[in-house]
mmCIF file of C-alpha atoms in Angstrom:
data_model
loop_
_atom_site.group_PDB
_atom_site.id
_atom_site.type_symbol
_atom_site.label_atom_id
_atom_site.label_comp_id
_atom_site.label_asym_id
_atom_site.label_seq_id
_atom_site.Cartn_x
_atom_site.Cartn_y
_atom_site.Cartn_z
ATOM 1 C CA MET G 236 0.026 0.102 0.090
ATOM 2 C CA GLY G 237 1.949 2.858 -1.231
ATOM 3 C CA GLU G 238 5.830 3.380 -0.553
ATOM 4 C CA HIS G 239 6.844 2.024 2.507
ATOM 5 C CA PRO G 240 9.698 3.277 4.754
ATOM 6 C CA GLY G 241 12.931 1.634 5.450
ATOM 7 C CA PRO G 242 13.421 -0.689 8.540
ATOM 8 C CA GLY G 243 14.093 0.358 11.969
ATOM 9 C CA PRO G 244 17.410 -0.336 13.385
ATOM 10 C CA ALA G 245 16.727 -3.844 15.005
ATOM 11 C CA VAL G 246 15.822 -4.903 11.422
ATOM 12 C CA ALA G 247 18.262 -2.522 9.275
ATOM 13 C CA ALA G 248 19.940 -5.375 7.249
ATOM 14 C CA GLY G 249 16.758 -6.014 5.306
ATOM 15 C CA ALA G 250 18.340 -8.732 2.963
ATOM 16 C CA GLU G 251 19.172 -10.741 6.132
ATOM 17 C CA ALA G 252 15.733 -10.979 7.495
ATOM 18 C CA GLU G 253 14.388 -11.834 4.143
ATOM 19 C CA ARG G 254 16.786 -15.015 4.588
ATOM 20 C CA ILE G 255 14.814 -16.037 7.716
ATOM 21 C CA GLU G 256 12.600 -18.760 6.512
ATOM 22 C CA GLU G 257 12.175 -20.811 9.269
ATOM 23 C CA LEU G 258 12.120 -20.439 13.189
ATOM 24 C CA GLU G 259 13.764 -24.010 13.293
ATOM 25 C CA PRO G 260 17.027 -23.961 14.664
ATOM 26 C CA GLU G 261 19.202 -27.467 14.538
ATOM 27 C CA ALA G 262 17.775 -30.460 16.575
ATOM 28 C CA GLY G 263 20.624 -29.976 19.201
ATOM 29 C CA GLN G 264 19.588 -26.368 19.517
ATOM 30 C CA ARG G 265 15.511 -26.923 20.587
ATOM 31 C CA ARG G 266 14.428 -26.043 23.997
ATOM 32 C CA PRO G 267 11.263 -27.465 25.362
ATOM 33 C CA ALA G 268 8.218 -24.654 25.381
ATOM 34 C CA ALA G 269 8.179 -22.970 28.377
ATOM 35 C CA PRO G 270 4.946 -23.301 30.125
ATOM 36 C CA GLU G 271 2.447 -20.437 29.988
ATOM 37 C CA ASP G 272 2.713 -20.458 33.903
ATOM 38 C CA HIS G 273 6.207 -20.344 33.925
ATOM 39 C CA TRP G 274 5.840 -17.022 31.833
ATOM 40 C CA LYS G 275 2.979 -15.548 33.911
ATOM 41 C CA VAL G 276 5.257 -15.679 37.281
ATOM 42 C CA LEU G 277 8.091 -14.132 35.226
ATOM 43 C CA PHE G 278 5.668 -11.204 34.275
ATOM 44 C CA ASP G 279 4.575 -10.958 37.672
ATOM 45 C CA GLN G 280 7.755 -10.459 39.096
ATOM 46 C CA LEU G 281 8.214 -7.556 36.314
ATOM 47 C CA ASP G 282 5.109 -5.992 37.912
ATOM 48 C CA PRO G 283 5.137 -5.961 41.679
ATOM 49 C CA GLY G 284 2.332 -3.008 41.343
ATOM 50 C CA ASN G 285 0.139 -5.947 39.771
ATOM 51 C CA THR G 286 -0.946 -3.520 37.398
ATOM 52 C CA GLY G 287 -0.952 -5.716 34.376
ATOM 53 C CA TYR G 288 1.540 -3.996 32.649
ATOM 54 C CA ILE G 289 5.509 -3.889 32.477
ATOM 55 C CA SER G 290 7.592 -1.388 30.652
ATOM 56 C CA THR G 291 9.295 -2.420 27.380
ATOM 57 C CA SER G 292 12.868 -2.411 28.517
ATOM 58 C CA LYS G 293 11.896 -4.963 31.225
ATOM 59 C CA PHE G 294 10.597 -6.955 28.405
ATOM 60 C CA ARG G 295 13.820 -6.485 26.504
ATOM 61 C CA SER G 296 15.812 -7.422 29.227
ATOM 62 C CA LEU G 297 13.932 -10.524 29.833
ATOM 63 C CA LEU G 298 13.704 -11.743 26.308
ATOM 64 C CA GLU G 299 17.793 -10.788 26.456
ATOM 65 C CA SER G 300 18.316 -13.305 29.470
ATOM 66 C CA HIS G 301 15.893 -15.896 27.616
ATOM 67 C CA SER G 302 16.900 -15.985 24.192
ATOM 68 C CA SER G 303 20.278 -16.969 24.618
ATOM 69 C CA LYS G 304 19.938 -19.839 21.947
ATOM 70 C CA LEU G 305 18.309 -18.081 19.267
ATOM 71 C CA ASP G 306 20.042 -16.819 16.119
ATOM 72 C CA PRO G 307 20.924 -13.082 16.852
ATOM 73 C CA HIS G 308 19.317 -12.087 13.597
ATOM 74 C CA LYS G 309 15.844 -13.687 15.164
ATOM 75 C CA ARG G 310 16.508 -12.244 18.579
ATOM 76 C CA GLU G 311 16.861 -8.378 16.823
ATOM 77 C CA VAL G 312 13.599 -9.327 14.835
ATOM 78 C CA LEU G 313 11.783 -10.086 18.243
ATOM 79 C CA LEU G 314 13.271 -7.106 20.137
ATOM 80 C CA ALA G 315 12.215 -4.730 17.435
ATOM 81 C CA LEU G 316 8.332 -6.065 17.935
ATOM 82 C CA ALA G 317 8.962 -5.112 21.546
ATOM 83 C CA ASP G 318 10.327 -1.698 20.400
ATOM 84 C CA SER G 319 7.039 -1.477 18.193
ATOM 85 C CA HIS G 320 4.854 -0.879 21.017
ATOM 86 C CA ALA G 321 5.104 3.346 21.135
ATOM 87 C CA ASP G 322 3.592 3.362 24.322
ATOM 88 C CA GLY G 323 6.329 2.051 26.660
ATOM 89 C CA GLN G 324 4.136 -0.863 27.809
ATOM 90 C CA ILE G 325 3.256 -4.424 27.347
ATOM 91 C CA CYS G 326 0.405 -5.985 28.732
ATOM 92 C CA TYR G 327 0.171 -9.539 29.732
ATOM 93 C CA GLN G 328 -1.419 -10.537 26.266
ATOM 94 C CA ASP G 329 1.345 -9.046 24.693
ATOM 95 C CA PHE G 330 3.633 -10.750 26.626
ATOM 96 C CA ALA G 331 2.514 -14.424 25.884
ATOM 97 C CA ASN G 332 2.121 -13.690 22.052
ATOM 98 C CA LEU G 333 5.448 -12.237 22.061
ATOM 99 C CA THR G 334 7.295 -15.002 24.320
ATOM 100 C CA SER G 335 4.782 -17.722 22.504
ATOM 101 C CA ALA G 336 7.503 -16.966 19.452
ATOM 102 C CA LEU G 337 10.557 -18.030 21.239
ATOM 103 C CA THR G 338 8.507 -21.207 21.474
ATOM 104 C CA TRP G 339 6.875 -21.825 17.707
ATOM 105 C CA TYR G 340 9.689 -23.701 16.592
ATOM 106 C CA THR G 341 9.073 -26.849 18.687
ATOM 107 C CA LEU G 342 5.206 -26.532 17.351
ATOM 108 C CA SER G 343 4.089 -28.166 14.080
ATOM 109 C CA PRO G 344 2.477 -26.527 11.355
ATOM 110 C CA ALA G 345 -0.588 -28.414 12.816
ATOM 111 C CA GLN G 346 -0.239 -26.962 15.875
ATOM 112 C CA MET G 347 0.003 -23.267 14.635
ATOM 113 C CA SER G 348 -3.679 -23.297 13.338
ATOM 114 C CA ASN G 349 -4.673 -20.136 15.270
ATOM 115 C CA LYS G 350 -5.093 -17.230 12.839
ATOM 116 C CA ARG G 351 -3.063 -14.523 15.464
ATOM 117 C CA SER G 352 -0.448 -16.619 16.021
ATOM 118 C CA ASN G 353 -0.048 -17.230 12.048
ATOM 119 C CA SER G 354 -0.361 -13.582 11.471
ATOM 120 C CA PHE G 355 2.143 -12.863 14.143
ATOM 121 C CA ARG G 356 4.814 -15.526 12.733
ATOM 122 C CA GLN G 357 4.296 -14.295 9.394
ATOM 123 C CA ALA G 358 5.371 -10.412 10.170
ATOM 124 C CA ILE G 359 8.154 -11.823 12.196
ATOM 125 C CA LEU G 360 9.211 -13.934 8.829
ATOM 126 C CA GLN G 361 8.771 -11.103 6.938
ATOM 127 C CA GLY G 362 10.497 -8.155 8.801
ATOM 128 C CA ASN G 363 11.433 -5.253 6.882
ATOM 129 C CA ARG G 364 8.427 -2.632 7.563
ATOM 130 C CA ARG G 365 6.445 -4.736 9.920
ATOM 131 C CA LEU G 366 9.252 -4.906 12.599
ATOM 132 C CA SER G 367 9.708 -1.395 12.186
ATOM 133 C CA SER G 368 10.181 0.254 15.812
ATOM 134 C CA LYS G 369 8.609 3.212 14.324
ATOM 135 C CA ALA G 370 4.528 3.482 15.005
ATOM 136 C CA LEU G 371 2.279 3.463 12.001
ATOM 137 C CA LEU G 372 1.346 6.916 12.833
ATOM 138 C CA GLU G 373 4.583 8.595 12.429
ATOM 139 C CA GLU G 374 4.849 7.560 8.990
ATOM 140 C CA LYS G 375 4.635 10.524 5.803
ATOM 141 C CA GLY G 376 3.946 11.003 2.584
ATOM 142 C CA LEU G 377 0.770 8.578 2.467
ATOM 143 C CA SER G 378 -2.521 8.948 0.119
ATOM 144 C CA LEU G 379 -5.645 9.675 0.938
ATOM 145 C CA SER G 380 -6.651 6.013 0.979
ATOM 146 C CA GLN G 381 -3.567 5.170 2.770
ATOM 147 C CA ARG G 382 -4.502 7.924 5.542
ATOM 148 C CA LEU G 383 -8.007 6.252 5.913
ATOM 149 C CA VAL G 384 -7.080 3.073 6.324
ATOM 150 C CA ARG G 385 -4.239 4.276 8.972
ATOM 151 C CA HIS G 386 -7.188 6.195 11.037
ATOM 152 C CA VAL G 387 -9.925 2.963 10.722
ATOM 153 C CA ALA G 388 -6.613 0.586 12.421
ATOM 154 C CA TYR G 389 -6.235 3.612 15.252
ATOM 155 C CA GLU G 390 -10.153 4.427 15.895
ATOM 156 C CA THR G 391 -10.484 0.041 16.542
ATOM 157 C CA LEU G 392 -7.574 -1.888 17.213
ATOM 158 C CA PRO G 393 -5.449 -1.299 20.553
ATOM 159 C CA ARG G 394 -2.125 -2.925 19.605
ATOM 160 C CA GLU G 395 0.465 -1.511 17.079
ATOM 161 C CA ILE G 396 1.411 -4.914 15.925
ATOM 162 C CA ASP G 397 -2.425 -5.569 15.019
ATOM 163 C CA ARG G 398 -2.978 -2.128 13.230
ATOM 164 C CA LYS G 399 0.778 -2.771 11.155
ATOM 165 C CA TRP G 400 -0.682 -5.979 9.865
ATOM 166 C CA TYR G 401 -4.345 -4.561 9.495
ATOM 167 C CA TYR G 402 -2.574 -1.695 7.419
ATOM 168 C CA ASP G 403 -0.357 -3.980 5.418
ATOM 169 C CA SER G 404 -3.093 -6.477 4.216
ATOM 170 C CA TYR G 405 -6.093 -4.557 4.050
ATOM 171 C CA THR G 406 -7.184 -4.024 0.186
ATOM 172 C CA CYS G 407 -10.851 -3.072 0.454
ATOM 173 C CA CYS G 408 -12.117 -6.508 -1.185
ATOM 174 C CA PRO G 409 -14.662 -7.019 -0.178
ATOM 175 C CA PRO G 410 -15.672 -3.098 0.805
ATOM 176 C CA PRO G 411 -17.888 -2.953 3.998
ATOM 177 C CA TRP G 412 -20.798 -3.313 2.112
ATOM 178 C CA PHE G 413 -22.966 -5.304 4.906
ATOM 179 C CA MET G 414 -23.400 -1.785 6.692
ATOM 180 C CA ILE G 415 -23.733 0.180 3.870
ATOM 181 C CA THR G 416 -26.516 -1.643 2.267
ATOM 182 C CA VAL G 417 -28.903 -2.018 5.624
ATOM 183 C CA THR G 418 -28.345 1.689 5.690
ATOM 184 C CA LEU G 419 -29.316 2.392 1.983
ATOM 185 C CA LEU G 420 -32.239 0.073 2.449
ATOM 186 C CA GLU G 421 -33.379 1.888 5.691
ATOM 187 C CA ILE G 422 -33.057 5.444 4.014
ATOM 188 C CA ALA G 423 -35.187 4.472 0.987
ATOM 189 C CA PHE G 424 -38.041 2.665 3.220
ATOM 190 C CA PHE G 425 -38.276 5.718 5.330
ATOM 191 C CA LEU G 426 -38.623 7.894 2.097
ATOM 192 C CA TYR G 427 -41.398 5.470 0.899
ATOM 193 C CA ASN G 428 -43.090 5.696 3.603
ATOM 194 C CA GLY G 429 -43.067 9.364 4.133
ATOM 195 C CA VAL G 430 -44.218 9.969 0.624
ATOM 196 C CA SER G 431 -47.304 7.239 1.491
ATOM 197 C CA LEU G 432 -47.783 8.699 4.737
ATOM 198 C CA ASP G 433 -47.169 12.516 3.465
ATOM 199 C CA GLN G 434 -45.206 12.759 6.757
ATOM 200 C CA PHE G 435 -41.540 13.005 7.204
ATOM 201 C CA VAL G 436 -41.549 14.102 10.791
ATOM 202 C CA LEU G 437 -42.334 11.691 13.762
ATOM 203 C CA GLN G 438 -44.234 9.396 11.254
ATOM 204 C CA VAL G 439 -45.146 7.218 14.025
ATOM 205 C CA THR G 440 -48.014 9.321 15.356
ATOM 206 C CA HIS G 441 -49.520 8.640 11.966
ATOM 207 C CA PRO G 442 -52.593 6.674 12.373
ATOM 208 C CA HIS G 443 -51.701 4.385 9.298
ATOM 209 C CA TYR G 444 -48.199 3.745 10.420
ATOM 210 C CA LEU G 445 -48.319 0.626 12.091
ATOM 211 C CA LYS G 446 -50.153 -0.884 9.108
ATOM 212 C CA ASN G 447 -47.110 -1.344 7.486
ATOM 213 C CA SER G 448 -46.015 -5.201 7.339
ATOM 214 C CA LEU G 449 -42.650 -4.691 8.428
ATOM 215 C CA VAL G 450 -43.668 -3.023 11.733
ATOM 216 C CA TYR G 451 -43.336 -5.695 15.021
ATOM 217 C CA HIS G 452 -46.537 -5.767 16.478
ATOM 218 C CA PRO G 453 -47.773 -7.778 19.791
ATOM 219 C CA ARG G 454 -50.820 -9.353 18.088
ATOM 220 C CA LEU G 455 -49.019 -10.193 14.959
ATOM 221 C CA ARG G 456 -46.197 -12.048 16.754
ATOM 222 C CA ALA G 457 -46.447 -14.783 15.063
ATOM 223 C CA GLN G 458 -45.294 -13.424 11.705
ATOM 224 C CA ALA G 459 -41.738 -14.215 12.511
ATOM 225 C CA TRP G 460 -40.145 -11.383 9.743
ATOM 226 C CA ARG G 461 -41.177 -8.770 11.669
ATOM 227 C CA TYR G 462 -38.233 -9.709 14.474
ATOM 228 C CA LEU G 463 -36.209 -8.697 12.395
ATOM 229 C CA THR G 464 -37.752 -6.118 9.699
ATOM 230 C CA TYR G 465 -38.684 -3.676 11.701
ATOM 231 C CA ILE G 466 -35.750 -1.934 11.449
ATOM 232 C CA PHE G 467 -36.533 -0.675 7.827
ATOM 233 C CA MET G 468 -39.474 1.303 9.977
ATOM 234 C CA HIS G 469 -38.179 4.296 12.003
ATOM 235 C CA ALA G 470 -40.344 6.747 14.264
ATOM 236 C CA GLY G 471 -39.403 9.722 12.207
ATOM 237 C CA ILE G 472 -36.558 11.427 10.656
ATOM 238 C CA GLU G 473 -34.838 12.156 13.640
ATOM 239 C CA HIS G 474 -34.691 8.367 14.576
ATOM 240 C CA LEU G 475 -33.369 7.608 11.013
ATOM 241 C CA GLY G 476 -31.107 10.368 11.123
ATOM 242 C CA LEU G 477 -29.218 9.179 14.603
ATOM 243 C CA ASN G 478 -29.234 5.491 13.875
ATOM 244 C CA VAL G 479 -27.913 6.266 10.377
ATOM 245 C CA VAL G 480 -24.656 8.652 11.546
ATOM 246 C CA LEU G 481 -23.515 5.943 14.202
ATOM 247 C CA GLN G 482 -23.880 3.263 12.009
ATOM 248 C CA LEU G 483 -22.172 4.177 9.149
ATOM 249 C CA LEU G 484 -19.286 6.503 11.697
ATOM 250 C CA VAL G 485 -19.128 3.144 14.250
ATOM 251 C CA GLY G 486 -20.301 0.558 11.703
ATOM 252 C CA VAL G 487 -18.161 0.737 8.510
ATOM 253 C CA PRO G 488 -15.023 1.125 10.325
ATOM 254 C CA LEU G 489 -15.562 -1.948 12.633
ATOM 255 C CA GLU G 490 -16.486 -3.624 9.374
ATOM 256 C CA MET G 491 -13.450 -2.828 7.611
ATOM 257 C CA VAL G 492 -11.597 -4.440 10.234
ATOM 258 C CA HIS G 493 -13.408 -7.453 11.257
ATOM 259 C CA GLY G 494 -15.497 -8.044 7.998
ATOM 260 C CA ALA G 495 -19.074 -8.542 7.099
ATOM 261 C CA THR G 496 -19.605 -11.862 9.067
ATOM 262 C CA ARG G 497 -18.541 -10.437 12.368
ATOM 263 C CA ILE G 498 -20.161 -7.341 12.249
ATOM 264 C CA GLY G 499 -23.218 -8.725 10.526
ATOM 265 C CA LEU G 500 -23.692 -11.105 13.276
ATOM 266 C CA VAL G 501 -23.571 -8.820 16.347
ATOM 267 C CA TYR G 502 -25.658 -5.978 14.171
ATOM 268 C CA VAL G 503 -28.721 -8.833 13.559
ATOM 269 C CA ALA G 504 -27.983 -10.363 17.017
ATOM 270 C CA GLY G 505 -28.970 -6.981 18.486
ATOM 271 C CA VAL G 506 -31.725 -6.637 16.340
ATOM 272 C CA VAL G 507 -33.517 -9.710 17.491
ATOM 273 C CA ALA G 508 -32.527 -9.580 20.937
ATOM 274 C CA GLY G 509 -34.187 -5.948 20.547
ATOM 275 C CA SER G 510 -37.536 -7.419 19.331
ATOM 276 C CA LEU G 511 -37.149 -10.265 21.517
ATOM 277 C CA ALA G 512 -36.933 -8.163 24.984
ATOM 278 C CA VAL G 513 -39.696 -6.041 23.851
ATOM 279 C CA SER G 514 -41.696 -8.798 23.631
ATOM 280 C CA VAL G 515 -40.865 -10.157 27.247
ATOM 281 C CA ALA G 516 -40.525 -6.846 28.632
ATOM 282 C CA ASP G 517 -43.126 -4.378 27.034
ATOM 283 C CA MET G 518 -45.537 -7.165 25.700
ATOM 284 C CA THR G 519 -48.130 -4.283 24.440
ATOM 285 C CA ALA G 520 -46.119 -2.185 22.569
ATOM 286 C CA PRO G 521 -44.906 -2.345 18.972
ATOM 287 C CA VAL G 522 -41.294 -2.088 17.571
ATOM 288 C CA VAL G 523 -39.716 -0.085 14.814
ATOM 289 C CA GLY G 524 -36.112 1.489 14.245
ATOM 290 C CA SER G 525 -32.953 -0.316 13.893
ATOM 291 C CA SER G 526 -31.647 0.880 17.473
ATOM 292 C CA GLY G 527 -31.021 -2.710 18.714
ATOM 293 C CA GLY G 528 -28.602 -2.846 15.850
ATOM 294 C CA VAL G 529 -26.776 0.172 16.382
ATOM 295 C CA TYR G 530 -26.662 -0.101 20.248
ATOM 296 C CA ALA G 531 -25.046 -3.452 19.861
ATOM 297 C CA LEU G 532 -22.015 -2.005 17.859
ATOM 298 C CA VAL G 533 -21.712 1.180 19.545
ATOM 299 C CA SER G 534 -21.981 -0.400 22.844
ATOM 300 C CA ALA G 535 -19.561 -3.028 22.039
ATOM 301 C CA HIS G 536 -16.978 -0.782 20.484
ATOM 302 C CA LEU G 537 -17.110 1.302 23.561
ATOM 303 C CA ALA G 538 -16.825 -1.489 25.653
ATOM 304 C CA ASN G 539 -13.612 -2.373 23.756
ATOM 305 C CA ILE G 540 -12.358 1.081 24.052
ATOM 306 C CA VAL G 541 -12.586 1.195 27.928
ATOM 307 C CA MET G 542 -11.262 -2.354 28.253
ATOM 308 C CA ASN G 543 -8.111 -1.440 26.382
ATOM 309 C CA TRP G 544 -7.837 2.176 27.030
ATOM 310 C CA SER G 545 -3.849 2.244 27.251
ATOM 311 C CA GLY G 546 -3.132 0.907 23.857
ATOM 312 C CA MET G 547 -6.263 2.590 22.314
ATOM 313 C CA LYS G 548 -4.449 5.420 20.469
ATOM 314 C CA CYS G 549 -7.647 7.226 18.631
ATOM 315 C CA GLN G 550 -7.136 11.331 18.990
ATOM 316 C CA PHE G 551 -9.507 12.552 21.918
ATOM 317 C CA LYS G 552 -10.819 9.143 23.125
ATOM 318 C CA LEU G 553 -12.297 10.595 26.049
ATOM 319 C CA LEU G 554 -14.261 13.264 24.566
ATOM 320 C CA ARG G 555 -15.440 11.061 21.593
ATOM 321 C CA MET G 556 -16.550 8.367 23.830
ATOM 322 C CA ALA G 557 -18.587 11.364 26.134
ATOM 323 C CA VAL G 558 -20.547 12.631 22.573
ATOM 324 C CA ALA G 559 -21.213 9.185 22.014
ATOM 325 C CA LEU G 560 -22.781 8.645 25.162
ATOM 326 C CA ILE G 561 -24.902 11.719 25.027
ATOM 327 C CA CYS G 562 -26.030 10.980 21.556
ATOM 328 C CA MET G 563 -26.917 7.503 22.610
ATOM 329 C CA SER G 564 -28.707 8.929 25.805
ATOM 330 C CA MET G 565 -30.714 11.510 24.066
ATOM 331 C CA GLU G 566 -31.629 9.153 21.316
ATOM 332 C CA PHE G 567 -32.907 6.736 24.379
ATOM 333 C CA GLY G 568 -34.851 9.681 26.048
ATOM 334 C CA ARG G 569 -36.738 10.312 23.155
ATOM 335 C CA ALA G 570 -37.524 6.804 22.725
ATOM 336 C CA VAL G 571 -38.576 6.534 26.354
ATOM 337 C CA TRP G 572 -40.417 10.414 26.086
ATOM 338 C CA LEU G 573 -42.409 8.763 22.572
ATOM 339 C CA ARG G 574 -43.324 5.528 24.422
ATOM 340 C CA PHE G 575 -45.470 7.172 26.989
ATOM 341 C CA HIS G 576 -47.047 9.810 24.942
ATOM 342 C CA PRO G 577 -50.315 9.570 24.270
ATOM 343 C CA SER G 578 -50.771 7.584 20.895
ATOM 344 C CA ALA G 579 -52.120 8.308 17.979
ATOM 345 C CA TYR G 580 -53.463 4.779 17.938
ATOM 346 C CA PRO G 581 -54.940 3.816 20.927
ATOM 347 C CA PRO G 582 -55.079 1.425 22.664
ATOM 348 C CA CYS G 583 -51.972 0.419 20.953
ATOM 349 C CA PRO G 584 -49.290 2.891 22.256
ATOM 350 C CA HIS G 585 -46.208 4.086 20.567
ATOM 351 C CA PRO G 586 -43.345 1.615 20.037
ATOM 352 C CA SER G 587 -41.136 0.386 23.051
ATOM 353 C CA PHE G 588 -37.456 1.807 23.819
ATOM 354 C CA VAL G 589 -36.724 -1.667 25.632
ATOM 355 C CA ALA G 590 -35.339 -2.762 21.869
ATOM 356 C CA HIS G 591 -32.281 -0.175 23.057
ATOM 357 C CA LEU G 592 -31.575 -2.210 26.264
ATOM 358 C CA GLY G 593 -31.758 -5.740 24.364
ATOM 359 C CA GLY G 594 -29.158 -3.845 21.954
ATOM 360 C CA VAL G 595 -26.720 -2.716 24.579
ATOM 361 C CA ALA G 596 -26.836 -6.172 26.402
ATOM 362 C CA VAL G 597 -25.628 -8.079 23.109
ATOM 363 C CA GLY G 598 -22.927 -5.347 22.657
ATOM 364 C CA ILE G 599 -21.309 -5.887 25.921
ATOM 365 C CA THR G 600 -21.192 -9.583 25.507
ATOM 366 C CA LEU G 601 -21.066 -11.103 22.568
ATOM 367 C CA GLY G 602 -19.567 -7.699 20.764
ATOM 368 C CA VAL G 603 -16.777 -7.310 22.946
ATOM 369 C CA VAL G 604 -15.612 -10.879 22.282
ATOM 370 C CA VAL G 605 -15.949 -10.841 18.635
ATOM 371 C CA LEU G 606 -13.846 -6.974 18.577
ATOM 372 C CA ARG G 607 -11.420 -7.969 21.302
ATOM 373 C CA ASN G 608 -10.193 -11.303 19.207
ATOM 374 C CA TYR G 609 -8.831 -9.620 16.304
ATOM 375 C CA GLU G 610 -8.104 -12.354 12.993
ATOM 376 C CA GLN G 611 -8.706 -14.875 16.153
ATOM 377 C CA ARG G 612 -11.203 -17.782 15.102
ATOM 378 C CA LEU G 613 -14.143 -17.247 17.601
ATOM 379 C CA GLN G 614 -14.988 -20.931 17.861
ATOM 380 C CA ASP G 615 -11.610 -21.537 19.772
ATOM 381 C CA GLN G 616 -12.686 -18.910 22.698
ATOM 382 C CA SER G 617 -14.320 -20.545 25.900
ATOM 383 C CA LEU G 618 -15.471 -16.943 26.325
ATOM 384 C CA TRP G 619 -17.540 -16.326 22.903
ATOM 385 C CA TRP G 620 -19.357 -19.972 23.442
ATOM 386 C CA ILE G 621 -20.147 -18.852 27.181
ATOM 387 C CA PHE G 622 -22.387 -15.780 25.402
ATOM 388 C CA VAL G 623 -23.648 -18.004 22.565
ATOM 389 C CA GLY G 624 -24.938 -20.320 24.903
ATOM 390 C CA MET G 625 -26.552 -17.021 26.876
ATOM 391 C CA TYR G 626 -27.897 -15.542 23.766
ATOM 392 C CA THR G 627 -29.406 -18.720 22.724
ATOM 393 C CA ILE G 628 -30.887 -19.583 26.048
ATOM 394 C CA PHE G 629 -32.249 -16.391 26.046
ATOM 395 C CA VAL G 630 -34.046 -16.203 22.430
ATOM 396 C CA LEU G 631 -35.614 -19.901 23.337
ATOM 397 C CA PHE G 632 -37.231 -18.616 26.310
ATOM 398 C CA ALA G 633 -38.477 -15.360 24.669
ATOM 399 C CA VAL G 634 -39.991 -18.172 22.185
ATOM 400 C CA PHE G 635 -41.738 -19.964 24.753
ATOM 401 C CA TRP G 636 -42.792 -16.993 26.147
ATOM 402 C CA ASN G 637 -44.334 -15.595 23.402
ATOM 403 C CA ILE G 638 -46.114 -18.903 22.791
ATOM 404 C CA PHE G 639 -47.616 -19.282 26.238
ATOM 405 C CA ALA G 640 -47.114 -16.376 28.712
ATOM 406 C CA TYR G 641 -49.935 -13.996 26.709
ATOM 407 C CA THR G 642 -52.380 -16.699 27.179
ATOM 408 C CA LEU G 643 -51.365 -17.448 30.717
ATOM 409 C CA LEU G 644 -51.554 -13.982 31.693
ATOM 410 C CA ASP G 645 -54.799 -13.243 30.085
ATOM 411 C CA LEU G 646 -52.984 -10.148 28.514
ATOM 412 C CA LYS G 647 -55.228 -7.611 26.676
ATOM 413 C CA LEU G 648 -53.381 -6.881 23.505
ATOM 414 C CA PRO G 649 -54.428 -3.957 21.338
ATOM 415 C CA PRO G 650 -56.376 -4.979 18.249
ATOM 416 C CA PRO G 651 -54.000 -5.510 15.112
ATOM 417 C CA PRO G 652 -53.244 -2.794 12.934
#
């Protein structure tokens, strides 16, 4: 992607770095892999305050003392990777990833199936620009598209190695089609309804608004598509506008990094959780808008920033988090006000606000796991399976609730629109 700057001091001999084809010393030089607990003990010894971080200088000393049998050039490559942490600190996960490189030569290719390990190993083997001690943000002379990709990397990824790897490997093929397609469809449906109802502001107050077959209505809950298609109906241009802005500003960069499959999964899971949460907690209310999916993405992104605060290098991150939270709070407050505002089609109330909460719940569980594990297979993560299990249990509970609870509670539902 454009011209690359020269290698850092630790890998100045580019030709020598290119000749590093395998991390396999002679049989007599092999060492057994150090257990992970052993490295954790070493890490804790260098972190007496139990902060979760050690300085890169301490890491360099540890690496020097435990890598005497490595080829000097290979040791220089590993030290260059340590230098790539511009903030001067390494968390334990960084520590484990880096020190695992010392034991790769004892593993067979079949054992190295994890994408993160493969990516990290490839970075070591290729050397050159990816191993430069210079931070990606310091590179000059980038084109507009390169600066955009660099900006996305710093917005979404907490590790310099991940940012460099993403910057080098991103090709915009495929483009972030999922979020763009969903957004265009939402705008198209809104304009169509605006023309049909001859109303664009607070469309939901129109007496015929609920007659649309896409809206979730408690009386029509057996029509399963409504649990998903309600995202194409918005309460008004004020509702649509904020959702579109959030899902473009947050969703598109996340999709550029994590791909349509992962981001689509979080978005759709938030949408379904939103409508099901309403059917359980606000049983007489309809649902409209894409807030469930949008809040799932935004809450996952904000939680990821908080969890990786020291590593995130996006500018004005505290201010931007505050602005995002204020915008979400305002939109949520508008939804609460609308829910309890006198309805235009009594006895059916205005749409519920509970879908927002369902989206947030998905974002801080499933969403956080998806965003935290960049290029790592989710099926290998125990926490991923825990949250998938919790989500599945909730969906099954909500399905049975919708089948039996309304009758058992003898709840009076509003008539169908």
